[in-house]
Tab-separated table of C-alpha atoms in Angstrom:
chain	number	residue	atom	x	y	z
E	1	UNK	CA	4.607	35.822	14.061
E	2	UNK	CA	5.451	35.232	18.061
E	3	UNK	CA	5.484	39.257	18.286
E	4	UNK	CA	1.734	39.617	16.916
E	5	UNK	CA	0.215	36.720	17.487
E	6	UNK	CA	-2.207	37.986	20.560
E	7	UNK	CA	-2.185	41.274	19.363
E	8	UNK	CA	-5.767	40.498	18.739
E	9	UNK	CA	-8.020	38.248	20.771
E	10	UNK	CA	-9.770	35.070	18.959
E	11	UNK	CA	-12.971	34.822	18.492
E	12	UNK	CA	-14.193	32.526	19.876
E	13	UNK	CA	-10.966	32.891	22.676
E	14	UNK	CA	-10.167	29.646	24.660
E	15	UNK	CA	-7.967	29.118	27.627
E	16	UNK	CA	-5.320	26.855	29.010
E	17	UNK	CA	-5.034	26.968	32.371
E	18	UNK	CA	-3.177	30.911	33.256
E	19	UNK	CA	-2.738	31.458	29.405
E	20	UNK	CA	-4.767	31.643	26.085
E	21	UNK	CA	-4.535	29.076	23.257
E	22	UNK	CA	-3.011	32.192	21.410
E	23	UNK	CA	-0.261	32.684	23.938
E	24	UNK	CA	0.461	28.763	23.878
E	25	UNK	CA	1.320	29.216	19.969
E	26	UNK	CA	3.182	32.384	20.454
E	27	UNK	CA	5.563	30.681	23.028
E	28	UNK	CA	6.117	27.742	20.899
E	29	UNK	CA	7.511	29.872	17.980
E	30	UNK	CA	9.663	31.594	20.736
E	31	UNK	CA	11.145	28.670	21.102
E	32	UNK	CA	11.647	27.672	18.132
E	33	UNK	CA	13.110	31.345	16.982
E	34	UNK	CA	15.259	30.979	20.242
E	35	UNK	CA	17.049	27.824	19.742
E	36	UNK	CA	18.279	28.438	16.359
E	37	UNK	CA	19.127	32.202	17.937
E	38	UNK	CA	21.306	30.207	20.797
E	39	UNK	CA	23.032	27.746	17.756
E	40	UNK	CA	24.328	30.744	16.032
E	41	UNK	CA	26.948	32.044	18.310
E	42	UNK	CA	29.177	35.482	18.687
E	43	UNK	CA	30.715	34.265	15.429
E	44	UNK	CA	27.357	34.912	13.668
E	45	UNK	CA	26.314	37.938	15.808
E	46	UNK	CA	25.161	40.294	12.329
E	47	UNK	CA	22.765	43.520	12.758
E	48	UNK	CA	20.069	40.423	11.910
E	49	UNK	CA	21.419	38.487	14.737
E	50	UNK	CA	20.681	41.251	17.081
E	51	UNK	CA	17.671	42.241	15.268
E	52	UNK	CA	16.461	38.929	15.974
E	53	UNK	CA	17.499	38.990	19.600
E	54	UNK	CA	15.289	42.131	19.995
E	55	UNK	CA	12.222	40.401	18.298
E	56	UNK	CA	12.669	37.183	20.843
E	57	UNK	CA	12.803	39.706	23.471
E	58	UNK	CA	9.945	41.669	22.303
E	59	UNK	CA	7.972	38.420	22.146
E	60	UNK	CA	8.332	37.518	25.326
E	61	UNK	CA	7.156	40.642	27.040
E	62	UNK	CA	3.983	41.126	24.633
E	63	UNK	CA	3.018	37.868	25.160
E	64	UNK	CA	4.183	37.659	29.208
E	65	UNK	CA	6.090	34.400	28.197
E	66	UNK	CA	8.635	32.921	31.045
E	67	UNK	CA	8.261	36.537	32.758
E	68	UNK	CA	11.004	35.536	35.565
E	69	UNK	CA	13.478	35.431	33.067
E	70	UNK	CA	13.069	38.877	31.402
E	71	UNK	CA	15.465	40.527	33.603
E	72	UNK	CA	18.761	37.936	32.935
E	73	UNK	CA	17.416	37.966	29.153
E	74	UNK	CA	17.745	41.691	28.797
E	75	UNK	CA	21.334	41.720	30.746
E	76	UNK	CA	22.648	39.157	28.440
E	77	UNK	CA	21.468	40.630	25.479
E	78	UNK	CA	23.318	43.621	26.711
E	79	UNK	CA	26.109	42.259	27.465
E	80	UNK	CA	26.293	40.918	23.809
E	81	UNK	CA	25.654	43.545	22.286
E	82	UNK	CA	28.758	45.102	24.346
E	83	UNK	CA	31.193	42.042	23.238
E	84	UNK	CA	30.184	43.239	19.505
E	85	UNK	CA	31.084	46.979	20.671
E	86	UNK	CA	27.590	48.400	19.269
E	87	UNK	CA	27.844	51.277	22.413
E	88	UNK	CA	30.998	52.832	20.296
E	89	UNK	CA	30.169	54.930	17.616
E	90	UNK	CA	30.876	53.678	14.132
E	91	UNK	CA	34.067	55.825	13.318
E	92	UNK	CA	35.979	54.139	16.219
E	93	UNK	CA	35.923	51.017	13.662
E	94	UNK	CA	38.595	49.961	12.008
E	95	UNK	CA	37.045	48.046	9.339
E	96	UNK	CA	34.593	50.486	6.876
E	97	UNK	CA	30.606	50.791	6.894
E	98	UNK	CA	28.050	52.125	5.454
E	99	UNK	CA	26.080	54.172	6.139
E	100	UNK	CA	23.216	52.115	6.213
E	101	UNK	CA	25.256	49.499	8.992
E	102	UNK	CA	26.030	52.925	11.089
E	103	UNK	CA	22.194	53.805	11.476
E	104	UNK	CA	21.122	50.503	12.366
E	105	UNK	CA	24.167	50.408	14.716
E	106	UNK	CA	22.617	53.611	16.343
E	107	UNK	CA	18.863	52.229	15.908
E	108	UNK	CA	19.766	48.205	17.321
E	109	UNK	CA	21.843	49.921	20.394
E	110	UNK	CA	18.748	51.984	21.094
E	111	UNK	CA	16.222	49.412	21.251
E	112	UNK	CA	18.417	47.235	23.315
E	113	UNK	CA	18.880	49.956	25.843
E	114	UNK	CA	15.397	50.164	25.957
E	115	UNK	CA	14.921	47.128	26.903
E	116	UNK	CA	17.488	46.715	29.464
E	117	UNK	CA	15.913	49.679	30.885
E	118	UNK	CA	12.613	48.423	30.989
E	119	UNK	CA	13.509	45.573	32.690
E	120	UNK	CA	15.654	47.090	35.005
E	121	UNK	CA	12.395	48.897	36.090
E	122	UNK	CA	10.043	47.008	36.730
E	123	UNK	CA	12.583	44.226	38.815
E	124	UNK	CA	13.617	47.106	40.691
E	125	UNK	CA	17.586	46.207	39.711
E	126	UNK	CA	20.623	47.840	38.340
E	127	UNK	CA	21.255	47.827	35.028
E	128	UNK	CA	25.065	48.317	33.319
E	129	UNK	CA	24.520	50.826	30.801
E	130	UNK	CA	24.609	53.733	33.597
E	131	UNK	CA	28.251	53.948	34.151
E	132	UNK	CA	29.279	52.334	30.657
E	133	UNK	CA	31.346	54.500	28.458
E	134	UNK	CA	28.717	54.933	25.326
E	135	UNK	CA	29.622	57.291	21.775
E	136	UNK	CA	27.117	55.637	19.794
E	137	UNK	CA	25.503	58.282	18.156
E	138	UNK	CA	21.159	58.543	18.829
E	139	UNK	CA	19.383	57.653	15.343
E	140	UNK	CA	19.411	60.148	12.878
E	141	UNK	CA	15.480	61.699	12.526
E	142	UNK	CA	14.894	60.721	8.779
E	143	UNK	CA	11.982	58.392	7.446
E	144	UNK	CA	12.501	54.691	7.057
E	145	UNK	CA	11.684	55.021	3.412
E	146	UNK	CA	15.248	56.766	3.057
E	147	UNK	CA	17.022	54.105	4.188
E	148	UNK	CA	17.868	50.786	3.090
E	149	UNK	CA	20.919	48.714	2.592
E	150	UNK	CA	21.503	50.466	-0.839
E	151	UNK	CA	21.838	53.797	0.218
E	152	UNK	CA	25.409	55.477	0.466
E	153	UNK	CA	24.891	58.846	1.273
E	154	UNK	CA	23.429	60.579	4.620
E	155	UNK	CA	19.606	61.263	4.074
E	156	UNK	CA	18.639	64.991	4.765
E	157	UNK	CA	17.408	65.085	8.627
E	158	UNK	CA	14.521	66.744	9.387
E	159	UNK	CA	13.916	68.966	12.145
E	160	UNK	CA	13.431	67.924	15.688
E	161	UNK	CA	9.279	69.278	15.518
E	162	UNK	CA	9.085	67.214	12.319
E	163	UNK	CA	7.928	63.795	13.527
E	164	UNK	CA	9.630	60.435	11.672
E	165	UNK	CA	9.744	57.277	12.533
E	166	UNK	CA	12.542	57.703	14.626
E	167	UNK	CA	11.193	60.695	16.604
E	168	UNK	CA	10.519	58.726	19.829
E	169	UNK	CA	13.843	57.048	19.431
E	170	UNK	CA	15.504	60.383	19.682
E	171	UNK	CA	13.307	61.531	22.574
E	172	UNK	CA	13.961	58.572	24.169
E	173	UNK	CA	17.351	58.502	23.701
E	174	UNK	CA	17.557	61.996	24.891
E	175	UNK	CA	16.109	61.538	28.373
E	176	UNK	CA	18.125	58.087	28.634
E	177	UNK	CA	20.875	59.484	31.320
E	178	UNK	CA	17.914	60.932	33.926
E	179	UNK	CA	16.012	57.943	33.617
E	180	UNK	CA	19.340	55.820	34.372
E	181	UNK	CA	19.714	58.221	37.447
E	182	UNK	CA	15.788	57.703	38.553
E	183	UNK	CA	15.739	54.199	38.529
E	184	UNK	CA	19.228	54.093	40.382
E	185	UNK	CA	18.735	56.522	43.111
E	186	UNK	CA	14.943	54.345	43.649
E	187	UNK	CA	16.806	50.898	42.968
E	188	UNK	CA	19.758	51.471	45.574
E	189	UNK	CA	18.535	51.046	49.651
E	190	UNK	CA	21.541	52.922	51.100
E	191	UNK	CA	21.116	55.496	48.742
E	192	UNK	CA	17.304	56.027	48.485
E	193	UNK	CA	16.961	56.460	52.511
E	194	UNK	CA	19.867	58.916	52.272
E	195	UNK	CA	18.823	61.174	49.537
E	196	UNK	CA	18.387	65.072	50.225
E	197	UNK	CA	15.007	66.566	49.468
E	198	UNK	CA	17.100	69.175	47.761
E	199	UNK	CA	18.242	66.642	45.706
E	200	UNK	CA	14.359	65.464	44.795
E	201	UNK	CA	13.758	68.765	44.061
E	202	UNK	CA	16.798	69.162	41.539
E	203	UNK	CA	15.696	65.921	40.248
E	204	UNK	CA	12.062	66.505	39.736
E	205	UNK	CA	12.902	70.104	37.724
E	206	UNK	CA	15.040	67.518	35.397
E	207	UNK	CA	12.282	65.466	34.543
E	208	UNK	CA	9.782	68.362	33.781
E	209	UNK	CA	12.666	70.267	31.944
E	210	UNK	CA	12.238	67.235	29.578
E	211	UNK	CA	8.879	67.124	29.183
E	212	UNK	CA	6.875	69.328	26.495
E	213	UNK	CA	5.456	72.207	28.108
E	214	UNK	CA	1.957	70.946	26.659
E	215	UNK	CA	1.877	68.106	28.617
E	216	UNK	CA	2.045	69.266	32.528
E	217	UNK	CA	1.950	72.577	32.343
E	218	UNK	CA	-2.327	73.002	32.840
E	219	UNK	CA	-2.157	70.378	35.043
E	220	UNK	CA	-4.186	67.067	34.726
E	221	UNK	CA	-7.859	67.401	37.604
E	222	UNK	CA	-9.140	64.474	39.611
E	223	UNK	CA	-11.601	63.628	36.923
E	224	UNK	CA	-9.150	63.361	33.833
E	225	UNK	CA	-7.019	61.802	35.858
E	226	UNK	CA	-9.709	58.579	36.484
E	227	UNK	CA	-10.565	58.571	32.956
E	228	UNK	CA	-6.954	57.642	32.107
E	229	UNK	CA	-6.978	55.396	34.302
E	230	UNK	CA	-10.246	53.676	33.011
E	231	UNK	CA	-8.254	54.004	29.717
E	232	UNK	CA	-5.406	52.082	31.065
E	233	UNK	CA	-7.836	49.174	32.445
E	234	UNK	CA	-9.665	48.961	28.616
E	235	UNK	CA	-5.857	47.839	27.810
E	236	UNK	CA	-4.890	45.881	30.432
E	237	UNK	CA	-8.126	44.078	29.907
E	238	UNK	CA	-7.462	43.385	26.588
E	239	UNK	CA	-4.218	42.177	27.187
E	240	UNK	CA	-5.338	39.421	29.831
E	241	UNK	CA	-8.367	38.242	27.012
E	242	UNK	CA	-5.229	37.707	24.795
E	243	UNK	CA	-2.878	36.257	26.390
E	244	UNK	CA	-4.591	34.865	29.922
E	245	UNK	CA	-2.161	36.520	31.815
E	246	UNK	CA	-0.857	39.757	33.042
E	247	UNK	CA	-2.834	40.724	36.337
E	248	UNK	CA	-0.366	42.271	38.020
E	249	UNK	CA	-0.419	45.731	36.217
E	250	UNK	CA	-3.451	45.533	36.668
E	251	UNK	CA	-3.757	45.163	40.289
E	252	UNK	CA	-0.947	48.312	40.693
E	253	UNK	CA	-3.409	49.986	38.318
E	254	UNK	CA	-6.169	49.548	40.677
E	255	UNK	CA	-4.352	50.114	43.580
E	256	UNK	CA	-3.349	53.430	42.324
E	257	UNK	CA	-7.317	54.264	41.571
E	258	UNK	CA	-8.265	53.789	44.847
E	259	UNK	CA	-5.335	56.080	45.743
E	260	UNK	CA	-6.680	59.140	43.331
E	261	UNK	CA	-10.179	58.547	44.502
E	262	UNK	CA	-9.246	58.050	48.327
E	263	UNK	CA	-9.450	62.361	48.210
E	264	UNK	CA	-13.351	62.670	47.140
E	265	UNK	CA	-16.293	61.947	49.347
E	266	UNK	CA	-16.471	58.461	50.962
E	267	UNK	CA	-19.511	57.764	49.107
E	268	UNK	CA	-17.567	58.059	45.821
E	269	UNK	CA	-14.503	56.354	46.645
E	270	UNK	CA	-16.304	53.535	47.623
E	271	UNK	CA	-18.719	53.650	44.383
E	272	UNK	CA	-15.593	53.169	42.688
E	273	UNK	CA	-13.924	50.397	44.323
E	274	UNK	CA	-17.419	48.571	43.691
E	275	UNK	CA	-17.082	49.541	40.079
E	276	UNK	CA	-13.803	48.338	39.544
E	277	UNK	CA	-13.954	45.385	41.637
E	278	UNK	CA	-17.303	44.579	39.493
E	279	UNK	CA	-14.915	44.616	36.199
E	280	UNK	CA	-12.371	42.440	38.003
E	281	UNK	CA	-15.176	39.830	38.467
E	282	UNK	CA	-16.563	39.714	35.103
E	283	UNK	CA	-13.072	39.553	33.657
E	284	UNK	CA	-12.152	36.523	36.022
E	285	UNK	CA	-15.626	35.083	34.925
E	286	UNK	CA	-14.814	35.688	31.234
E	287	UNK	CA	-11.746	33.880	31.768
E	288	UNK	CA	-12.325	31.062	33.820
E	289	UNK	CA	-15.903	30.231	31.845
E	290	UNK	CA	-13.611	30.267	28.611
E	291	UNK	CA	-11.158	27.549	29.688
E	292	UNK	CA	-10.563	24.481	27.642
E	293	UNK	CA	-10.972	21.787	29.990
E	294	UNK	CA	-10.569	19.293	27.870
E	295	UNK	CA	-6.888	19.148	28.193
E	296	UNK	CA	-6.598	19.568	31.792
E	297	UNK	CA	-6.600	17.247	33.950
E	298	UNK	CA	-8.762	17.587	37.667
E	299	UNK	CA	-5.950	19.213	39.226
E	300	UNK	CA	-5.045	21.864	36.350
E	301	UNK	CA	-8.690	22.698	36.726
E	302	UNK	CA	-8.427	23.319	40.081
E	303	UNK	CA	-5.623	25.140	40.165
E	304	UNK	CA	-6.789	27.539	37.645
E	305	UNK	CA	-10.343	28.044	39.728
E	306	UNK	CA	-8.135	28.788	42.997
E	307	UNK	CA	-6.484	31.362	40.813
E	308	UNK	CA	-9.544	33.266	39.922
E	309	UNK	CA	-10.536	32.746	43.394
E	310	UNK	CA	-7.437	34.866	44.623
E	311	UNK	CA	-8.251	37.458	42.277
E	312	UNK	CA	-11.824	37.710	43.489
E	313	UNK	CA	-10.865	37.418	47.242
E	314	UNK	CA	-8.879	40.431	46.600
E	315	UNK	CA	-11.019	42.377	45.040
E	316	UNK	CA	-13.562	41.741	48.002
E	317	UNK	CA	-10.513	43.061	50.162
E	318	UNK	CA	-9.932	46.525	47.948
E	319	UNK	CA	-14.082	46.940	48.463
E	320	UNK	CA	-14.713	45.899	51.607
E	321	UNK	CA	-16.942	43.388	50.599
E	322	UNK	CA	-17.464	40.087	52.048
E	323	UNK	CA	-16.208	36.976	49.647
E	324	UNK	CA	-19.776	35.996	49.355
E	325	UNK	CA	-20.439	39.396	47.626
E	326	UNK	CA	-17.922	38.626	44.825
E	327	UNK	CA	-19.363	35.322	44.425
């Protein structure tokens, strides 16, 4: 319920203070999940358990809940997951499963990965999985509907071009050791200021060697490339009506706009900036008109008017236009 709960915006949406009513619920059934999570101990930690832990996790990142503690969430879940020895493959057991328990093995160890890499991302940290010793297999690329905790026998794989469920998985899981290397090589000072162009080169022929020629191999022109980034503003609009929150991708978002338009004539780069800065107003405005100010208090309300006044100010600064104008 946490996960989806501002999947959709309500109509009408309200506010309180820097998140929505919707957001306010979602974080109170994180809690709730979380503390009987935290009661249950290593002693308890089942493929549920950990399912569970990757829910909670999931919650909090959809719903931008407590986002300074994403990081040493991710690490410990990791780290569990480790003390339960889901980064060995099955066979190294010495206790029997199924079949079923060995896919979600490969399927739980996945996500969690995922997540830890995520995380380790957008911080800009290390993450432990890089020099880890790992045999857990990648999930096997079969549909859901063949598996379940009855089934005994291996389910026929399809072929790599046939897309399942667990195609991205396998992708993902595929390209797992680069990304590990990217994030490393742009996470580490010493070694970041020291790195060979050479070595960028080598690295960037890894990451298109991974990629589908479809995708980069006609190129993507100036125009496209400002669509998709219109595209990505439609969601992170939609993701601050839901939840309240979230600016920040959406300021890097911007930022990178301006970059991309920076090459065309100066009349057009700064029609754009306008344009976008004009969205960033009327979002603010939706927001701050839609606030529930019944249960704040003068202060909360003030706060949460100098906040949209930030994000208005610095629009006016990516524009060039005078506070006044974004008034």
């Amino acid at each position: 319920m946490s996960c989806v709960r501002c999947l959709e915006p309500d109509n009408p949406i309200w506010y309180d203070g820097d998140s929505s009513v919707a957001s306010r619920e979602a974080a109170l059934w994180f809690n709730i999940a979380r503390e009987w999570a935290d009661e249950q101990g290593l002693k308890h930690a089942t493929l549920e358990f950990f399912q569970l832990k990757c829910l909670l996790m999931l919650s909090i990142k959809l719903n931008l809940i407590k986002m300074r503690t994403h990081y040493p969430l991710s690490q410990s879940l990791l780290a569990t997951a480790m003390a339960a020895g889901l980064h060995r493959s099955a066979n190294t057991l010495n206790q029997p499963t199924s079949f079923y328990e060995q896919e979600m093995r490969r399927r739980i160890w996945w996500t969690i990965t995922e997540l830890d890499l995520a995380e380790c991302t957008e911080r800009g940290l290390p993450s432990l999985v890089e020099n880890l010793f790992v045999d857990n297999e990648p999930p096997s690329n079969f549909a859901d509907a063949d598996l379940n905790e009855d089934t005994t026998y291996r389910p026929v794989e399809q072929l790599e071009q046939v897309f399942t469920e667990s195609s991205f998985a396998r992708q993902s899981k595929s390209m797992q050791p680069l990304r590990y290397m990217v994030i490393t090589l742009a996470n580490n000072p010493v070694r970041h200021c020291s790195v060979m162009s050479s070595e960028i080169n080598d690295l960037h022929d890894k990451v298109l060697g991974c990629l589908d020629d479809s995708i980069y191999s006609h190129g993507v022109d100036a125009e496209t490339a400002l669509n998709l980034v219109l595209e990505t503003f439609d969601i992170f609009e939609e993701r601050i009506i839901a939840c309240g929150n979230g600016f920040r991708g959406f300021w890097l978002t911007f930022a990178a706009s301006c970059y991309l338009k920076a090459n065309s004539e100066e009349p057009a780069a700064t029609l754009w900036k306008e344009k976008i800065s004009s969205r960033i107003i009327a979002l603010c405005s939706k927001v701050s008109m839609s606030q529930n100010t019944d249960n704040q208090s003068e202060e909360q309300r003030d706060a949460v008017f100098a906040k949209y006044m930030r994000h208005l100010r610095r629009a006016g600064v990516f524009a060039g236009l005078s506070v006044s104008d974004c008034k």
